Coordinates of C-alpha atoms in Angstrom, one line a residue:
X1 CA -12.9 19.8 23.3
X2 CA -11.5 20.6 20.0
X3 CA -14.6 22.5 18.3
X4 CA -12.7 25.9 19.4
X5 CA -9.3 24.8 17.9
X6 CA -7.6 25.3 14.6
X7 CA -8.6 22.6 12.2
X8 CA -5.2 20.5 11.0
X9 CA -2.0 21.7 11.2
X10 CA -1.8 25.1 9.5
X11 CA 0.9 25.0 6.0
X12 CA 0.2 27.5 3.2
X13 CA 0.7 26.7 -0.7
X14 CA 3.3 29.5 -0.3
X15 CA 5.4 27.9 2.5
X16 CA 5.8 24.6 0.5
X17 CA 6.7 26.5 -3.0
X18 CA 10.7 27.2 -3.6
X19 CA 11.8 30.5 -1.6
X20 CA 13.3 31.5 -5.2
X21 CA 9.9 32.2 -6.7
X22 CA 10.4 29.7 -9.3
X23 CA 6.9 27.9 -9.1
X24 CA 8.3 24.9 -8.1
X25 CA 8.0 22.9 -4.7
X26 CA 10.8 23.3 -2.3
X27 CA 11.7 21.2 0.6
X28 CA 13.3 21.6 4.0
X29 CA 16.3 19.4 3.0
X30 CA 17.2 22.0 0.5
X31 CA 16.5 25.0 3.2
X32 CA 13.2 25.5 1.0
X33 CA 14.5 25.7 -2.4
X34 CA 14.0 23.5 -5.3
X35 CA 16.1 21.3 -6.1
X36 CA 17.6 23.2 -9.6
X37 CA 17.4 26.4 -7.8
X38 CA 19.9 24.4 -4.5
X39 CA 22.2 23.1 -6.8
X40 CA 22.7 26.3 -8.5
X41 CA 23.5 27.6 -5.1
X42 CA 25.5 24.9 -4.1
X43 CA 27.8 24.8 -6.4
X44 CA 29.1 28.2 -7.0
X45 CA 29.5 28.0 -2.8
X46 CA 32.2 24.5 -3.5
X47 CA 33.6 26.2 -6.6
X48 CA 34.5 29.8 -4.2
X49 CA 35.9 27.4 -1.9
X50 CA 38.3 25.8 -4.1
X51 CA 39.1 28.6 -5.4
X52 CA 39.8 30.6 -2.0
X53 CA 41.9 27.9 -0.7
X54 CA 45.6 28.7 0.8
X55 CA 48.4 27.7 -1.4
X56 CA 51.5 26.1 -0.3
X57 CA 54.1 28.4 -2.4
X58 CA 55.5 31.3 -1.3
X59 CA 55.1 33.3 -3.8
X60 CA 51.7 33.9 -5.8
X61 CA 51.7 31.5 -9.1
X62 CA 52.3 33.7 -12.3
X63 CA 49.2 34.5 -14.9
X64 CA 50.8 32.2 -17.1
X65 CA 50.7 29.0 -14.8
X66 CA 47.5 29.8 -14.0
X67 CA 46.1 29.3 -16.7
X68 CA 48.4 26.0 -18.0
X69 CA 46.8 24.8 -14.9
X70 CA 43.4 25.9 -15.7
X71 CA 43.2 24.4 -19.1
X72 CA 45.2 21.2 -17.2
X73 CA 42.1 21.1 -15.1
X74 CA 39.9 21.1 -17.7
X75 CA 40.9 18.8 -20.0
X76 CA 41.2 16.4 -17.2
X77 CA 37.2 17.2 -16.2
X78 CA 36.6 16.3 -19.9
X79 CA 38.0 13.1 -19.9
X80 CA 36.7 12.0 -17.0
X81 CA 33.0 12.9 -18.0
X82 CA 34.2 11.2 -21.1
X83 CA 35.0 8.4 -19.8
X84 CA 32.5 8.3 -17.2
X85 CA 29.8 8.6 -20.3
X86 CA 31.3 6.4 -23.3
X87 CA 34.0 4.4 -21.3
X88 CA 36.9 6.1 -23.3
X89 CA 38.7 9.3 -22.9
X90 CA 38.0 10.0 -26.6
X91 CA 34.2 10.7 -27.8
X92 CA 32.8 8.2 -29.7
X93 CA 31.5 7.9 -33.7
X94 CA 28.9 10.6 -34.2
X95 CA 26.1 8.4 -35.3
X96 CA 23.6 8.9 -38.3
X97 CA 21.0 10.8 -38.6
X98 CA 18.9 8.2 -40.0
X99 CA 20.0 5.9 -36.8
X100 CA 18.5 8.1 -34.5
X101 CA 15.4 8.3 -36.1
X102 CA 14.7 5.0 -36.1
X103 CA 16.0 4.7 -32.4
X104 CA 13.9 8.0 -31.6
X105 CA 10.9 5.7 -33.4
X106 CA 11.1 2.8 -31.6
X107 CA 11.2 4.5 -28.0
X108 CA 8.3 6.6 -29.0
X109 CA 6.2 3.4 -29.7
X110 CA 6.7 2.3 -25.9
X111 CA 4.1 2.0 -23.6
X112 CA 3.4 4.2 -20.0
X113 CA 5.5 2.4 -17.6
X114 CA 6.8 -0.4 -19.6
X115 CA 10.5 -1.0 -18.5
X116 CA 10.9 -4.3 -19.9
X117 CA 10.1 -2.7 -23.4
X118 CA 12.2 0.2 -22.7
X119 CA 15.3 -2.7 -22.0
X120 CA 14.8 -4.7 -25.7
X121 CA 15.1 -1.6 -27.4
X122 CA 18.0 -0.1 -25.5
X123 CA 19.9 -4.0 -25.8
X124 CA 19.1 -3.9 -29.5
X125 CA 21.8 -3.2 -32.3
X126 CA 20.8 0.5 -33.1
X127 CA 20.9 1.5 -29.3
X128 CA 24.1 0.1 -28.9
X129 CA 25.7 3.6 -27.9
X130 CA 23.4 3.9 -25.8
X131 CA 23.9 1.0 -23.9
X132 CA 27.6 1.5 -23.9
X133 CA 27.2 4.9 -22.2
X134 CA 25.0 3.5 -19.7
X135 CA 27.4 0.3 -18.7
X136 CA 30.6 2.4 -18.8
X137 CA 28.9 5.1 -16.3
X138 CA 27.4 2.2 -14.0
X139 CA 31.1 0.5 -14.0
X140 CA 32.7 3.6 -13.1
X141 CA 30.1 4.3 -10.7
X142 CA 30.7 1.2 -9.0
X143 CA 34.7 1.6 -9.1
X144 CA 34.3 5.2 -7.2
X145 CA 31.9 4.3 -5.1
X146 CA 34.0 5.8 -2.0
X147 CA 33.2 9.4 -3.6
X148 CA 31.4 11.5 -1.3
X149 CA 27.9 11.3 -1.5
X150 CA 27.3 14.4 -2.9
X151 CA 29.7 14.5 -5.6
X152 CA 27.8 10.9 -6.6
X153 CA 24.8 12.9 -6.7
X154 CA 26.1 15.5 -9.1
X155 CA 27.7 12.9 -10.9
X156 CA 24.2 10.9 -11.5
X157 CA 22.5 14.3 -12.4
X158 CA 25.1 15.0 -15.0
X159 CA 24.7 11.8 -15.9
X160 CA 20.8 12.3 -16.3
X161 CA 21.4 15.9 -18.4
X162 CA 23.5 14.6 -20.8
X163 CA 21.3 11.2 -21.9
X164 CA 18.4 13.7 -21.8
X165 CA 19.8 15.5 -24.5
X166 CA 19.5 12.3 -27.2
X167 CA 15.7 12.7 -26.8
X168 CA 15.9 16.6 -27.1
X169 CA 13.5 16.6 -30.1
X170 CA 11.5 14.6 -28.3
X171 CA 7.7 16.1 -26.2
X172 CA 8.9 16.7 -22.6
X173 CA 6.5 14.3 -21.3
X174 CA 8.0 11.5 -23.1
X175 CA 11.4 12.5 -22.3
X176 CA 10.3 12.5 -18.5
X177 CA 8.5 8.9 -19.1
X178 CA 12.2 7.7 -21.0
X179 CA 14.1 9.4 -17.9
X180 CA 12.1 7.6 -15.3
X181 CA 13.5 4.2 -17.5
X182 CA 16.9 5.5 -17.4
X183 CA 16.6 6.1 -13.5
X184 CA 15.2 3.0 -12.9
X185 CA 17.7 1.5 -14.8
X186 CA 20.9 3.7 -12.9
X187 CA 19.5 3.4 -9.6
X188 CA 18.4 -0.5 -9.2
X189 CA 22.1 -1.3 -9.9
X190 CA 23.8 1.5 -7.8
X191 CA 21.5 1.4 -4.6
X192 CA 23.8 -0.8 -3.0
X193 CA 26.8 1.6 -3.2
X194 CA 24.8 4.7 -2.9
X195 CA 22.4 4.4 0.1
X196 CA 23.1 5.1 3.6
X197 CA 26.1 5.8 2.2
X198 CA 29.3 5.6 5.3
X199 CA 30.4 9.0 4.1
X200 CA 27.0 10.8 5.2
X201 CA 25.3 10.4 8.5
X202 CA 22.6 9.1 7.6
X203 CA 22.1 6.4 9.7
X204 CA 22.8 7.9 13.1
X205 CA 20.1 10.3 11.9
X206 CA 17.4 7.5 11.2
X207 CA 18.4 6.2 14.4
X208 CA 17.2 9.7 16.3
X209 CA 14.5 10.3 14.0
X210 CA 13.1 6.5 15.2
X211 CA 13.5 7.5 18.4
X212 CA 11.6 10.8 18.3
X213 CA 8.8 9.3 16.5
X214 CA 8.7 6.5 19.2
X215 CA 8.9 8.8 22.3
X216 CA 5.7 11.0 20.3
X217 CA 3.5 7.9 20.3
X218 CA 1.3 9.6 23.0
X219 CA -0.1 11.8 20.5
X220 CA -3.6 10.9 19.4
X221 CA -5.7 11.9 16.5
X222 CA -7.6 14.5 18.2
X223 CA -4.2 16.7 19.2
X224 CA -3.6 16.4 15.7
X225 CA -7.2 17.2 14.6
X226 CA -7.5 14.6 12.4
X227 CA -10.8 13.6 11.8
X228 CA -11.5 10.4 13.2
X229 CA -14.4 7.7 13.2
X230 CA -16.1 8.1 16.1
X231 CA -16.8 4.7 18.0
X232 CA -20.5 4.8 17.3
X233 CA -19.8 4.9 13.2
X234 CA -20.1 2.2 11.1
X235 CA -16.0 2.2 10.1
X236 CA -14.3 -0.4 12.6
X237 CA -10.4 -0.6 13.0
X238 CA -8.4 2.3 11.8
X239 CA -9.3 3.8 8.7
X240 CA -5.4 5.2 7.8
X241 CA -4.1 1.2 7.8
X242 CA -4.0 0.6 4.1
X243 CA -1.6 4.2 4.2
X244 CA 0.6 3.0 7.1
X245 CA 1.6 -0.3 5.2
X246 CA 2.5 2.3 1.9
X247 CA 4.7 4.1 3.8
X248 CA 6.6 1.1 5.3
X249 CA 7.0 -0.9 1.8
X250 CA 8.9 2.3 0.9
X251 CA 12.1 0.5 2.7
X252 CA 11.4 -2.3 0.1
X253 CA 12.0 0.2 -2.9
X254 CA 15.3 0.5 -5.0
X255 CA 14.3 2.9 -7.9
X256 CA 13.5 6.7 -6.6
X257 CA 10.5 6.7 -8.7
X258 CA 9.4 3.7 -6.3
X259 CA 10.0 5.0 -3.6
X260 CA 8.0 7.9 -4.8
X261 CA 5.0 6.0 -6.1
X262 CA 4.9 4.4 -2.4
X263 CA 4.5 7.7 -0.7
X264 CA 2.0 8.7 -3.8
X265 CA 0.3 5.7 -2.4
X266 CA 0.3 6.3 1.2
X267 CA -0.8 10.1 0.4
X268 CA -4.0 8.3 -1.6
X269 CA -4.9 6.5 1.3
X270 CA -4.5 9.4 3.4
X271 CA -7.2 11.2 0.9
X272 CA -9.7 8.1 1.2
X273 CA -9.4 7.7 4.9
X274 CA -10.1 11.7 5.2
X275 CA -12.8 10.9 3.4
X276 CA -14.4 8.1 5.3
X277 CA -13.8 9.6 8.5
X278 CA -15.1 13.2 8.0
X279 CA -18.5 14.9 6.7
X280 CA -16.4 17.5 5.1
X281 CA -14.2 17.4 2.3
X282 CA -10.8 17.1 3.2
X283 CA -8.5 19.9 3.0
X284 CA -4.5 20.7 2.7
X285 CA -4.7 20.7 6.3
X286 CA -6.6 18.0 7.1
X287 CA -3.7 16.3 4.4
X288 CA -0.7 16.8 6.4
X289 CA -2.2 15.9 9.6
X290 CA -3.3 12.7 8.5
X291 CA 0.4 12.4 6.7
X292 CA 1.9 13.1 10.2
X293 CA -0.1 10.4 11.9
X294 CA 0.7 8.0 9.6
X295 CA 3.9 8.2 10.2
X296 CA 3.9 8.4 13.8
X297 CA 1.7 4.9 13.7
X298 CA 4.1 3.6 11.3
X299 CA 7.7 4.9 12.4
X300 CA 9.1 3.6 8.4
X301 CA 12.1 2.1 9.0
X302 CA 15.2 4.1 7.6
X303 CA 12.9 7.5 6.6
X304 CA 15.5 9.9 6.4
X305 CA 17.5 7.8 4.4
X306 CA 15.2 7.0 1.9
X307 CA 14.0 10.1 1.8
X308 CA 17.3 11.6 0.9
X309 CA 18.6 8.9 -1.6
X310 CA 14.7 10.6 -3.4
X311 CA 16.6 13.4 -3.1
X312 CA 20.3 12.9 -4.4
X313 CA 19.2 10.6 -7.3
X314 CA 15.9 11.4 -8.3
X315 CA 14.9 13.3 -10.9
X316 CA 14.6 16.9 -10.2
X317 CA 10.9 17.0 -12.9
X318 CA 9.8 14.3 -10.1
X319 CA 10.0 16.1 -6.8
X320 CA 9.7 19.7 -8.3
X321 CA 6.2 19.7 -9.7
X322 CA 3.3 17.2 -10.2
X323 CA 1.6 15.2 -7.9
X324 CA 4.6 12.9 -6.9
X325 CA 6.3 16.5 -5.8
X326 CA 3.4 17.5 -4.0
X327 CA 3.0 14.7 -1.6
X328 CA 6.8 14.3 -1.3
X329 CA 6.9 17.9 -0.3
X330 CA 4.3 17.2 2.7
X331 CA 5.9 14.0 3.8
X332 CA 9.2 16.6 4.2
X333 CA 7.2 19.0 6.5
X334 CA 5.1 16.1 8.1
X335 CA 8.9 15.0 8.9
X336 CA 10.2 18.8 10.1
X337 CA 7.1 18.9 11.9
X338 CA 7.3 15.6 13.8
X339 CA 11.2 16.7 14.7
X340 CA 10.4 20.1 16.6
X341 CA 7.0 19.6 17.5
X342 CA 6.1 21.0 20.8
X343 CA 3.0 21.9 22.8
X344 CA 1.1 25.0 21.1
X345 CA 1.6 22.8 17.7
X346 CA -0.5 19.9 19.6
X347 CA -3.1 22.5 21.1
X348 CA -1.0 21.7 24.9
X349 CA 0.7 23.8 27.3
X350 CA 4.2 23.4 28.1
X351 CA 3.7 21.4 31.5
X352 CA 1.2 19.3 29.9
X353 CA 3.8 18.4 26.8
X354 CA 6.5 18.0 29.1
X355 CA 4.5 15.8 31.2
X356 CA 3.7 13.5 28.2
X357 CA 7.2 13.1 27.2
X358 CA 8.0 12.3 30.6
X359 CA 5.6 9.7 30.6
X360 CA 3.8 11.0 33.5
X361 CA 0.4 11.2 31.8
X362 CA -0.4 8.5 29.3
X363 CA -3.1 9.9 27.0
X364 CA -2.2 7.8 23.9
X365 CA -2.5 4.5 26.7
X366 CA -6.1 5.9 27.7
X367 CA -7.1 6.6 24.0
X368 CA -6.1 3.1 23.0
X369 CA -7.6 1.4 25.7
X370 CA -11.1 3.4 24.8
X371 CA -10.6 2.1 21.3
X372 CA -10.3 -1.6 22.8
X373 CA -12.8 -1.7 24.8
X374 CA -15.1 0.2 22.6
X375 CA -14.0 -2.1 19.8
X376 CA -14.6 -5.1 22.0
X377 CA -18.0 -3.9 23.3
X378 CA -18.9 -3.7 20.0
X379 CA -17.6 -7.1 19.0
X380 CA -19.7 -8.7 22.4
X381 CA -22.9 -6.4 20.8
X382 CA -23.0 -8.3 17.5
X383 CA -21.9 -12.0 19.2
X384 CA -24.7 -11.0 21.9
X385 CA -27.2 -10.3 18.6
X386 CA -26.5 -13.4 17.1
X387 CA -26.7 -15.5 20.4
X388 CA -30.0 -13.9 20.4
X389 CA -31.2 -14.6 17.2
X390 CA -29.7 -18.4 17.8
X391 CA -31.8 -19.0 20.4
X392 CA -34.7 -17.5 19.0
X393 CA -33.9 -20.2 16.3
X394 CA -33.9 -22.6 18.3
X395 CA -36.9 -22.0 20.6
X396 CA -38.8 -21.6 17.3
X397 CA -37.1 -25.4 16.5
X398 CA -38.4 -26.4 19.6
X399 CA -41.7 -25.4 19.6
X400 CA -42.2 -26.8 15.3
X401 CA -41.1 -30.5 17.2
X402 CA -43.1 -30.7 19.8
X403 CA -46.1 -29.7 17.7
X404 CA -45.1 -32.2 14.9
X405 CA -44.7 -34.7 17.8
X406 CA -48.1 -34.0 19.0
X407 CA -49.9 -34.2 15.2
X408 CA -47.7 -37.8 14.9
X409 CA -49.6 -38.8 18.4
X410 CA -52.5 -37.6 17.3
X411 CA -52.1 -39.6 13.9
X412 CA -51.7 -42.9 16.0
X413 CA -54.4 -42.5 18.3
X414 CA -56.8 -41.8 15.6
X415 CA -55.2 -44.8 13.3
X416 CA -55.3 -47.5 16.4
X417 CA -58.9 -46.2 16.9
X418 CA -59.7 -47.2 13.1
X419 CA -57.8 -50.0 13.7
X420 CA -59.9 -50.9 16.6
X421 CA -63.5 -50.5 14.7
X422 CA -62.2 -51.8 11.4
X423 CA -61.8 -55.0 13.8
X424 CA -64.3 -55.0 15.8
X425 CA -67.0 -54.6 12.3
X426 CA -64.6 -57.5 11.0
X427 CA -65.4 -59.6 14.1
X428 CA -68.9 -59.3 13.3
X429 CA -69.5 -59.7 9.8
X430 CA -67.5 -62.7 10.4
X431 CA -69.7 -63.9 13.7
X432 CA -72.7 -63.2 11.1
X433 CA -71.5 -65.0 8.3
X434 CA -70.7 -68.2 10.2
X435 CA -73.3 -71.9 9.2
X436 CA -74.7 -72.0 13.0
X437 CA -76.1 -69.2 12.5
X438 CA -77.5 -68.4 8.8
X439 CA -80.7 -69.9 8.2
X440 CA -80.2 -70.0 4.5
X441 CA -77.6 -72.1 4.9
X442 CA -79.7 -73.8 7.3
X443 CA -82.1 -74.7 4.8
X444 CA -79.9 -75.7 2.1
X445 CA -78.7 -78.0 4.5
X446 CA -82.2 -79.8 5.0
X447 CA -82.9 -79.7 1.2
X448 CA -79.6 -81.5 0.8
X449 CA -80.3 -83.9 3.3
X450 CA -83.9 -84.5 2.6
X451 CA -82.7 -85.8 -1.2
X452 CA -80.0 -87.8 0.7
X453 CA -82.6 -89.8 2.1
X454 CA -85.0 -90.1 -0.9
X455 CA -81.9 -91.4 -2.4
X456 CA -81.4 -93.9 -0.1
X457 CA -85.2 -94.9 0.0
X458 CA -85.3 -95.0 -3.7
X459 CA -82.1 -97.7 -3.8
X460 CA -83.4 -99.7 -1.0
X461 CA -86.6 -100.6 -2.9
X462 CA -84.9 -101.9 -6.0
X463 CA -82.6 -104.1 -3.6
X464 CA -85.4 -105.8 -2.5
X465 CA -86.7 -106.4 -6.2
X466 CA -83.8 -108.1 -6.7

């Protein structure tokens, strides 16, 4: 039915770069851009609004108020970075040279991933500034946490520029693998203030996006052209589990990067269950329409939000480029997708979508109730097998008994018979052997009684002597 149709659903390496044509990978939540190449077009937008907005005095402000204000402005940005950063309005003690070697040492000597490491060096003596910075931002985080959302987000980004800057000397990729400790660090303790946070809508859109998902569970691998086991294969159950549960444990996640390494890890599984399923190698294609029936099986709770605390507090070297980008770039489209799909994306006509939403025709209940029956029918084929192979046992049982029954009969018949001549040649030799009936014995009798009597003869004579 599907041989004729366009494998996968059809998304170009060029739709899923940054519209800017800065080699990085954009996203829909950004309107395609990066998320360097949004923020440099956000901003300017909020800084043309402030600066266009109507003043309450009649008459225009002079030059020289201007700029008193201006520098007003300013100094009062600088103190509150300041403050934000080292917990006091005034900078802090330029530290030694020497120091930051030795801290720039001991960072470097950290393992890939090891955050406990990367927490005894930062609580030790020579990272002490450090820490400060890191305790005074997190307490002012927490005591303007009724900030909009996204002037939090700009905050935690400044935040993320200006402790990059220690390890400037350092090799970008162990600045990156130092960042990821800091955000782990930031994040952990600020998810609770941060996410779903009431000054965003996030929630209400969760809410619809949960309900779009869950009024698309008609759809079935084959409008998606995902290659599928078919029922006669050797894979049982569905191949894409393992991926489903990735995605969901997302919820579980505080730390971006978490959250990012769960949809790395759902996007592996998608790979492998490709794989399995399908001849052919998978393709980017094949990919994202795996990724969108994961998460139409899985409807992860709270998506959008997590998705858009990635995108507020991660770091931008995380979703811009690498593998983590890549796949978080596809679960953005698989999303946009799943929002305004319709019937030409799923190889239907208009009346035929329309009449699954309405819940007129039930493919996704037929499909299912295929994959039961063919699931159970394969479950009765192997009991059925080893019923058969049980009773063969036991006929085979059987039949070994009866014989070694009729060997033990056999046994006692021919042992009774023995028995039965042994007795009967006993009977004789003992009839034969009997005094009536020997003659030598017979004779020694005579011979015995014969002397007897000579014996008696001879004393009777020499009684009469006397």
């Amino acid at each position: 039915m599907w041989a004729d149709k366009q494998r996968g659903i059809r998304v170009s390496q060029e739709e899923l770069l940054c519209k800017n044509a800065c080699g990085y990978y954009g996203n829909p939540a950004w309107q395609g851009f990066c998320s360097k190449c949004w923020r440099e077009r956000a901003r300017p937008a909020d800084a043309q609004r402030q600066s266009t907005r109507p003043s309450h005095d009649a008459t225009p402000p002079t030059f020289s108020k201007f700029e008193e204000k201006k520098s007003i402005e300013k100094g009062r940005r600088i103190n509150t970075m300041r403050r934000l950063f080292w917990g006091t309005p005034s900078p802090p003690k330029q530290e030694s040279s020497a120091t930051h070697q030795n801290v720039l040492k001991a960072y470097q000597s950290l393992e890939p991933g090891d955050f406990t490491g990367f927490l005894k060096i930062l609580r030790s003596p020579p990272s002490q500034r450090m820490q400060s910075r890191c305790t005074a931002f997190l307490n002012t985080m927490e005591a303007y946490h009724h900030l909009p959302i996204q002037k939090q987000s700009d905050l935690v980004h400044d935040f993320y520029q200006s402790f990059s800057e220690y390890f400037h000397s350092l090799p970008e990729p162990q600045i990156n693998q130092l960042m990821g400790h800091v955000e782990k660090l930031i994040m952990t303790r600020l998810h609770k203030w941060v996410f779903c946070h009431d000054s965003c809508d996030d929630e209400e859109k969760d809410l619809a996006l949960q309900r779009r998902i869950r009024s698309l569970n008609w759809i079935t691998p084959q409008m998606l052209s995902v290659p599928f086991p078919d029922s006669n294969a050797s894979v049982t159950g569905d191949p894409f589990l393992p991926a489903i549960t990735a995605i969901i444990e997302m919820d579980a996640k505080r730390a971006p990067q978490d959250k990012l390494a769960c949809v790395s890890k759902c996007s592996q599984h998608v790979f492998e269950a490709l794989s399995s399923s399908n001849s052919e190698p998978a393709n980017a294609d094949d990919f994202l329409s795996g990724l969108v029936y994961v998460v139409l099986k899985a409807n992860p709770p709270r998506l959008h939000s997590n998705m858009q605390y990635v995108i507020r507090f991660g770091l931008p070297h995380s979703l811009m480029a690498g593998e983590s980008g890549y796949y978080f770039t596809n679960l953005s489209c698989a999303v946009a997708f799943i929002e305004k799909v319709d019937g030409p994306a799923l190889n239907l006509s208009s009346e035929e979508f329309e009449g699954y939403m309405s819940r007129q025709r039930g493919p996704a209940t037929v499909s299912k109730r295929h994959q039961i029956a063919s699931e159970t029918g394969h479950m009765l084929e192997e009991l059925a097998g080893r019923q058969e192979k049980l009773d063969q046992g036991m006929d085979a049982l059987n039949k070994q008994l009866k014989k070694w029954v009729q060997a033990v009969h056999v046994q006692l018949d021919e042992a009774a018979a023995q028995f039965s001549l042994v007795k009967k040649e006993l009977d004789v030799n003992i009839s034969q052997v009997s005094p009536a009936h020997d003659p030598v014995a017979a004779e020694e009798r005579s011979k015995e009684e014969t002397v007897l009597v000579l014996n008696d003869q001879h004393d009777g004579i020499q009684d009469t002597e006397c």
